[in-house]
PDB file of C-alpha atoms in Angstrom:
ATOM      1  CA  UNK A 196      60.575 -38.457 104.980  1.00 64.00           C
ATOM      2  CA  UNK A 197      60.849 -40.605 101.903  1.00 71.00           C
ATOM      3  CA  UNK A 198      63.282 -39.966  99.068  1.00 72.00           C
ATOM      4  CA  UNK A 199      60.338 -39.085  96.839  1.00 76.00           C
ATOM      5  CA  UNK A 200      59.067 -36.513  99.373  1.00 79.00           C
ATOM      6  CA  UNK A 201      62.511 -34.986  99.731  1.00 76.00           C
ATOM      7  CA  UNK A 202      63.175 -34.792  95.994  1.00 81.00           C
ATOM      8  CA  UNK A 203      59.670 -33.548  95.270  1.00 83.00           C
ATOM      9  CA  UNK A 204      60.154 -30.530  97.536  1.00 85.00           C
ATOM     10  CA  UNK A 205      63.106 -29.165  95.588  1.00 91.00           C
ATOM     11  CA  UNK A 206      62.448 -26.530  92.931  1.00 92.00           C
ATOM     12  CA  UNK A 207      63.314 -27.549  89.379  1.00 92.00           C
ATOM     13  CA  UNK A 208      66.196 -25.046  89.391  1.00 92.00           C
ATOM     14  CA  UNK A 209      68.059 -27.075  92.002  1.00 94.00           C
ATOM     15  CA  UNK A 210      68.440 -29.930  89.506  1.00 95.00           C
ATOM     16  CA  UNK A 211      70.094 -27.574  86.997  1.00 96.00           C
ATOM     17  CA  UNK A 212      72.872 -26.275  89.280  1.00 97.00           C
ATOM     18  CA  UNK A 213      76.231 -26.784  87.536  1.00 98.00           C
ATOM     19  CA  UNK A 214      79.227 -28.040  89.476  1.00 98.00           C
ATOM     20  CA  UNK A 215      81.772 -25.263  90.076  1.00 98.00           C
ATOM     21  CA  UNK A 216      84.595 -26.223  92.431  1.00 96.00           C
ATOM     22  CA  UNK A 217      85.631 -22.628  93.133  1.00 96.00           C
ATOM     23  CA  UNK A 218      82.148 -21.779  94.445  1.00 97.00           C
ATOM     24  CA  UNK A 219      82.324 -22.953  98.059  1.00 95.00           C
ATOM     25  CA  UNK A 220      80.915 -21.388 101.248  1.00 93.00           C
ATOM     26  CA  UNK A 221      82.884 -18.290 102.134  1.00 92.00           C
ATOM     27  CA  UNK A 222      84.620 -18.008  98.763  1.00 95.00           C
ATOM     28  CA  UNK A 223      85.120 -14.727  96.983  1.00 95.00           C
ATOM     29  CA  UNK A 224      83.240 -16.119  93.963  1.00 96.00           C
ATOM     30  CA  UNK A 225      80.132 -16.705  96.097  1.00 96.00           C
ATOM     31  CA  UNK A 226      80.449 -13.340  97.860  1.00 95.00           C
ATOM     32  CA  UNK A 227      80.612 -11.541  94.513  1.00 96.00           C
ATOM     33  CA  UNK A 228      77.846 -13.584  92.858  1.00 95.00           C
ATOM     34  CA  UNK A 229      75.590 -15.278  95.442  1.00 93.00           C
ATOM     35  CA  UNK A 230      73.036 -17.890  94.449  1.00 92.00           C
ATOM     36  CA  UNK A 231      73.322 -21.246  92.756  1.00 95.00           C
ATOM     37  CA  UNK A 232      72.735 -20.168  89.173  1.00 94.00           C
ATOM     38  CA  UNK A 233      76.483 -19.562  88.840  1.00 96.00           C
ATOM     39  CA  UNK A 234      77.257 -23.038  90.132  1.00 98.00           C
ATOM     40  CA  UNK A 235      78.289 -24.586  93.416  1.00 98.00           C
ATOM     41  CA  UNK A 236      80.577 -27.131  94.957  1.00 97.00           C
ATOM     42  CA  UNK A 237      79.172 -29.935  97.102  1.00 97.00           C
ATOM     43  CA  UNK A 238      79.185 -27.934 100.340  1.00 96.00           C
ATOM     44  CA  UNK A 239      77.452 -24.866  98.909  1.00 97.00           C
ATOM     45  CA  UNK A 240      74.837 -27.067  97.242  1.00 97.00           C
ATOM     46  CA  UNK A 241      74.130 -29.041 100.449  1.00 97.00           C
ATOM     47  CA  UNK A 242      73.919 -25.791 102.406  1.00 96.00           C
ATOM     48  CA  UNK A 243      71.291 -24.406  99.994  1.00 95.00           C
ATOM     49  CA  UNK A 244      69.266 -27.631 100.030  1.00 95.00           C
ATOM     50  CA  UNK A 245      69.118 -27.664 103.826  1.00 95.00           C
ATOM     51  CA  UNK A 246      68.252 -23.954 103.967  1.00 93.00           C
ATOM     52  CA  UNK A 247      64.992 -24.871 102.201  1.00 90.00           C
ATOM     53  CA  UNK A 248      64.068 -26.810 105.337  1.00 88.00           C
ATOM     54  CA  UNK A 249      65.012 -23.942 107.640  1.00 92.00           C
ATOM     55  CA  UNK A 250      68.399 -25.403 108.600  1.00 95.00           C
ATOM     56  CA  UNK A 251      71.403 -23.110 108.859  1.00 96.00           C
ATOM     57  CA  UNK A 252      74.619 -24.827 107.821  1.00 95.00           C
ATOM     58  CA  UNK A 253      77.646 -22.721 108.731  1.00 93.00           C
ATOM     59  CA  UNK A 254      79.729 -21.403 105.817  1.00 93.00           C
ATOM     60  CA  UNK A 255      82.577 -23.840 106.435  1.00 93.00           C
ATOM     61  CA  UNK A 256      84.680 -26.107 104.242  1.00 93.00           C
ATOM     62  CA  UNK A 257      84.109 -29.847 104.672  1.00 94.00           C
ATOM     63  CA  UNK A 258      86.877 -30.555 107.201  1.00 95.00           C
ATOM     64  CA  UNK A 259      85.834 -27.550 109.290  1.00 95.00           C
ATOM     65  CA  UNK A 260      82.206 -28.629 109.078  1.00 96.00           C
ATOM     66  CA  UNK A 261      83.192 -32.152 110.141  1.00 97.00           C
ATOM     67  CA  UNK A 262      84.854 -30.690 113.267  1.00 97.00           C
ATOM     68  CA  UNK A 263      82.056 -28.170 113.996  1.00 97.00           C
ATOM     69  CA  UNK A 264      80.131 -28.625 117.237  1.00 97.00           C
ATOM     70  CA  UNK A 265      78.324 -25.270 117.397  1.00 96.00           C
ATOM     71  CA  UNK A 266      75.803 -25.897 114.591  1.00 97.00           C
ATOM     72  CA  UNK A 267      76.053 -29.644 113.951  1.00 98.00           C
ATOM     73  CA  UNK A 268      76.361 -32.911 115.856  1.00 98.00           C
ATOM     74  CA  UNK A 269      77.685 -36.262 114.713  1.00 98.00           C
ATOM     75  CA  UNK A 270      75.093 -39.021 114.533  1.00 98.00           C
ATOM     76  CA  UNK A 271      75.523 -42.783 114.258  1.00 97.00           C
ATOM     77  CA  UNK A 272      72.350 -43.371 112.232  1.00 96.00           C
ATOM     78  CA  UNK A 273      71.577 -40.687 109.651  1.00 96.00           C
ATOM     79  CA  UNK A 274      68.075 -39.381 108.995  1.00 94.00           C
ATOM     80  CA  UNK A 275      66.852 -37.546 105.943  1.00 93.00           C
ATOM     81  CA  UNK A 276      68.442 -34.065 105.795  1.00 94.00           C
ATOM     82  CA  UNK A 277      71.587 -35.107 107.662  1.00 97.00           C
ATOM     83  CA  UNK A 278      74.916 -34.359 106.015  1.00 98.00           C
ATOM     84  CA  UNK A 279      77.047 -37.313 104.906  1.00 98.00           C
ATOM     85  CA  UNK A 280      80.812 -36.998 104.432  1.00 98.00           C
ATOM     86  CA  UNK A 281      82.791 -39.153 101.975  1.00 98.00           C
ATOM     87  CA  UNK A 282      86.489 -39.412 101.175  1.00 97.00           C
ATOM     88  CA  UNK A 283      89.330 -41.581  99.883  1.00 97.00           C
ATOM     89  CA  UNK A 284      90.313 -42.309 103.475  1.00 97.00           C
ATOM     90  CA  UNK A 285      89.406 -41.238 107.027  1.00 96.00           C
ATOM     91  CA  UNK A 286      90.883 -37.729 106.592  1.00 95.00           C
ATOM     92  CA  UNK A 287      88.044 -35.149 106.501  1.00 95.00           C
ATOM     93  CA  UNK A 288      90.183 -32.606 104.601  1.00 95.00           C
ATOM     94  CA  UNK A 289      88.590 -32.204 101.193  1.00 94.00           C
ATOM     95  CA  UNK A 290      85.737 -34.578 102.054  1.00 97.00           C
ATOM     96  CA  UNK A 291      82.743 -34.686  99.731  1.00 98.00           C
ATOM     97  CA  UNK A 292      79.445 -33.621 101.320  1.00 98.00           C
ATOM     98  CA  UNK A 293      75.970 -34.836 100.416  1.00 98.00           C
ATOM     99  CA  UNK A 294      72.486 -34.654 101.927  1.00 97.00           C
ATOM    100  CA  UNK A 295      70.904 -37.868 103.142  1.00 96.00           C
ATOM    101  CA  UNK A 296      67.644 -38.177 101.224  1.00 94.00           C
ATOM    102  CA  UNK A 297      66.218 -41.116 103.172  1.00 90.00           C
ATOM    103  CA  UNK A 298      66.761 -44.833 102.810  1.00 91.00           C
ATOM    104  CA  UNK A 299      70.016 -45.566 101.006  1.00 93.00           C
ATOM    105  CA  UNK A 300      69.962 -42.363  98.953  1.00 95.00           C
ATOM    106  CA  UNK A 301      72.192 -39.273  98.990  1.00 97.00           C
ATOM    107  CA  UNK A 302      71.597 -36.053  97.068  1.00 97.00           C
ATOM    108  CA  UNK A 303      74.870 -34.414  96.073  1.00 98.00           C
ATOM    109  CA  UNK A 304      76.681 -32.334  93.482  1.00 98.00           C
ATOM    110  CA  UNK A 305      80.008 -33.549  92.106  1.00 97.00           C
ATOM    111  CA  UNK A 306      82.343 -32.827  89.201  1.00 97.00           C
ATOM    112  CA  UNK A 307      81.926 -36.357  87.813  1.00 96.00           C
ATOM    113  CA  UNK A 308      78.226 -35.817  87.015  1.00 97.00           C
ATOM    114  CA  UNK A 309      78.280 -32.021  86.729  1.00 97.00           C
ATOM    115  CA  UNK A 310      74.687 -31.606  88.017  1.00 98.00           C
ATOM    116  CA  UNK A 311      72.912 -32.725  91.195  1.00 97.00           C
ATOM    117  CA  UNK A 312      72.435 -36.478  91.442  1.00 97.00           C
ATOM    118  CA  UNK A 313      70.904 -39.102  93.691  1.00 96.00           C
ATOM    119  CA  UNK A 314      73.310 -41.929  94.471  1.00 97.00           C
ATOM    120  CA  UNK A 315      73.104 -44.953  96.719  1.00 97.00           C
ATOM    121  CA  UNK A 316      75.774 -45.600  99.334  1.00 98.00           C
ATOM    122  CA  UNK A 317      77.038 -48.375  97.064  1.00 98.00           C
ATOM    123  CA  UNK A 318      77.531 -45.819  94.259  1.00 98.00           C
ATOM    124  CA  UNK A 319      79.866 -43.865  96.544  1.00 98.00           C
ATOM    125  CA  UNK A 320      81.702 -46.967  97.756  1.00 98.00           C
ATOM    126  CA  UNK A 321      82.376 -47.982  94.136  1.00 98.00           C
ATOM    127  CA  UNK A 322      84.410 -44.802  93.510  1.00 98.00           C
ATOM    128  CA  UNK A 323      87.939 -44.416  94.874  1.00 97.00           C
ATOM    129  CA  UNK A 324      87.539 -40.753  95.849  1.00 96.00           C
ATOM    130  CA  UNK A 325      84.286 -41.413  97.795  1.00 98.00           C
ATOM    131  CA  UNK A 326      84.824 -44.980  99.004  1.00 97.00           C
ATOM    132  CA  UNK A 327      84.999 -44.142 102.729  1.00 98.00           C
ATOM    133  CA  UNK A 328      81.898 -42.882 104.509  1.00 98.00           C
ATOM    134  CA  UNK A 329      83.411 -40.748 107.257  1.00 98.00           C
ATOM    135  CA  UNK A 330      80.059 -40.327 108.961  1.00 98.00           C
ATOM    136  CA  UNK A 331      76.957 -38.207 109.314  1.00 98.00           C
ATOM    137  CA  UNK A 332      76.196 -34.880 110.951  1.00 98.00           C
ATOM    138  CA  UNK A 333      72.849 -33.409 111.904  1.00 98.00           C
ATOM    139  CA  UNK A 334      72.412 -29.666 111.562  1.00 97.00           C
ATOM    140  CA  UNK A 335      71.047 -28.194 114.795  1.00 97.00           C
ATOM    141  CA  UNK A 336      71.100 -24.505 113.867  1.00 95.00           C
ATOM    142  CA  UNK A 337      67.947 -23.007 112.357  1.00 95.00           C
ATOM    143  CA  UNK A 338      67.455 -20.025 110.123  1.00 90.00           C
ATOM    144  CA  UNK A 339      66.044 -17.075 112.081  1.00 88.00           C
ATOM    145  CA  UNK A 340      62.356 -16.236 111.986  1.00 71.00           C
ATOM    146  CA  UNK A 341      59.136 -18.125 112.678  1.00 53.00           C
ATOM    147  CA  UNK A 342      58.580 -18.999 109.024  1.00 43.00           C
ATOM    148  CA  UNK A 343      62.124 -20.309 108.452  1.00 52.00           C
ATOM    149  CA  UNK A 344      61.032 -23.871 107.773  1.00 47.00           C
ATOM    150  CA  UNK A 345      59.600 -24.079 104.315  1.00 48.00           C
ATOM    151  CA  UNK A 346      60.460 -20.575 103.248  1.00 46.00           C
ATOM    152  CA  UNK A 347      62.327 -20.015 100.044  1.00 44.00           C
ATOM    153  CA  UNK A 348      66.071 -20.115 100.489  1.00 43.00           C
ATOM    154  CA  UNK A 349      68.313 -17.410  99.009  1.00 44.00           C
ATOM    155  CA  UNK A 350      69.393 -20.022  96.474  1.00 42.00           C
ATOM    156  CA  UNK A 351      65.959 -20.037  94.822  1.00 40.00           C
ATOM    157  CA  UNK A 352      65.859 -18.052  91.646  1.00 29.00           C
TER     158      UNK A 352
END
């Protein structure tokens, strides 16, 4: 999948999602007001993006997701739709999560930009808080149902 293919498949609304740090998977804010229209942190945004492709990312924080082996596996060479984890150092606690969009491109949502953005790996390396690429994980769990791939995710509005 090329970056253009990946980006072209996302509804326009995904590009308007505001960054909201308190809206992470499993948070009370998300339970009370599901969907992306109220904002998301990087993990919630990545989870919604992958759901569009029928992938089920567990509702875990980044360090828990990094350690997860039930729904994800670590991979040495990322493919499009793999999760990439970035941090200041090798500690996965509080790591930033993005979706590999093919080539050298990562789709992510961060406070610095405030809306979803496509960055190169060099863009991450140039920032202190994202300078270390911890690694990549491939989501192995799928949404239930035969039409899961390509169906609208709950985040679509």
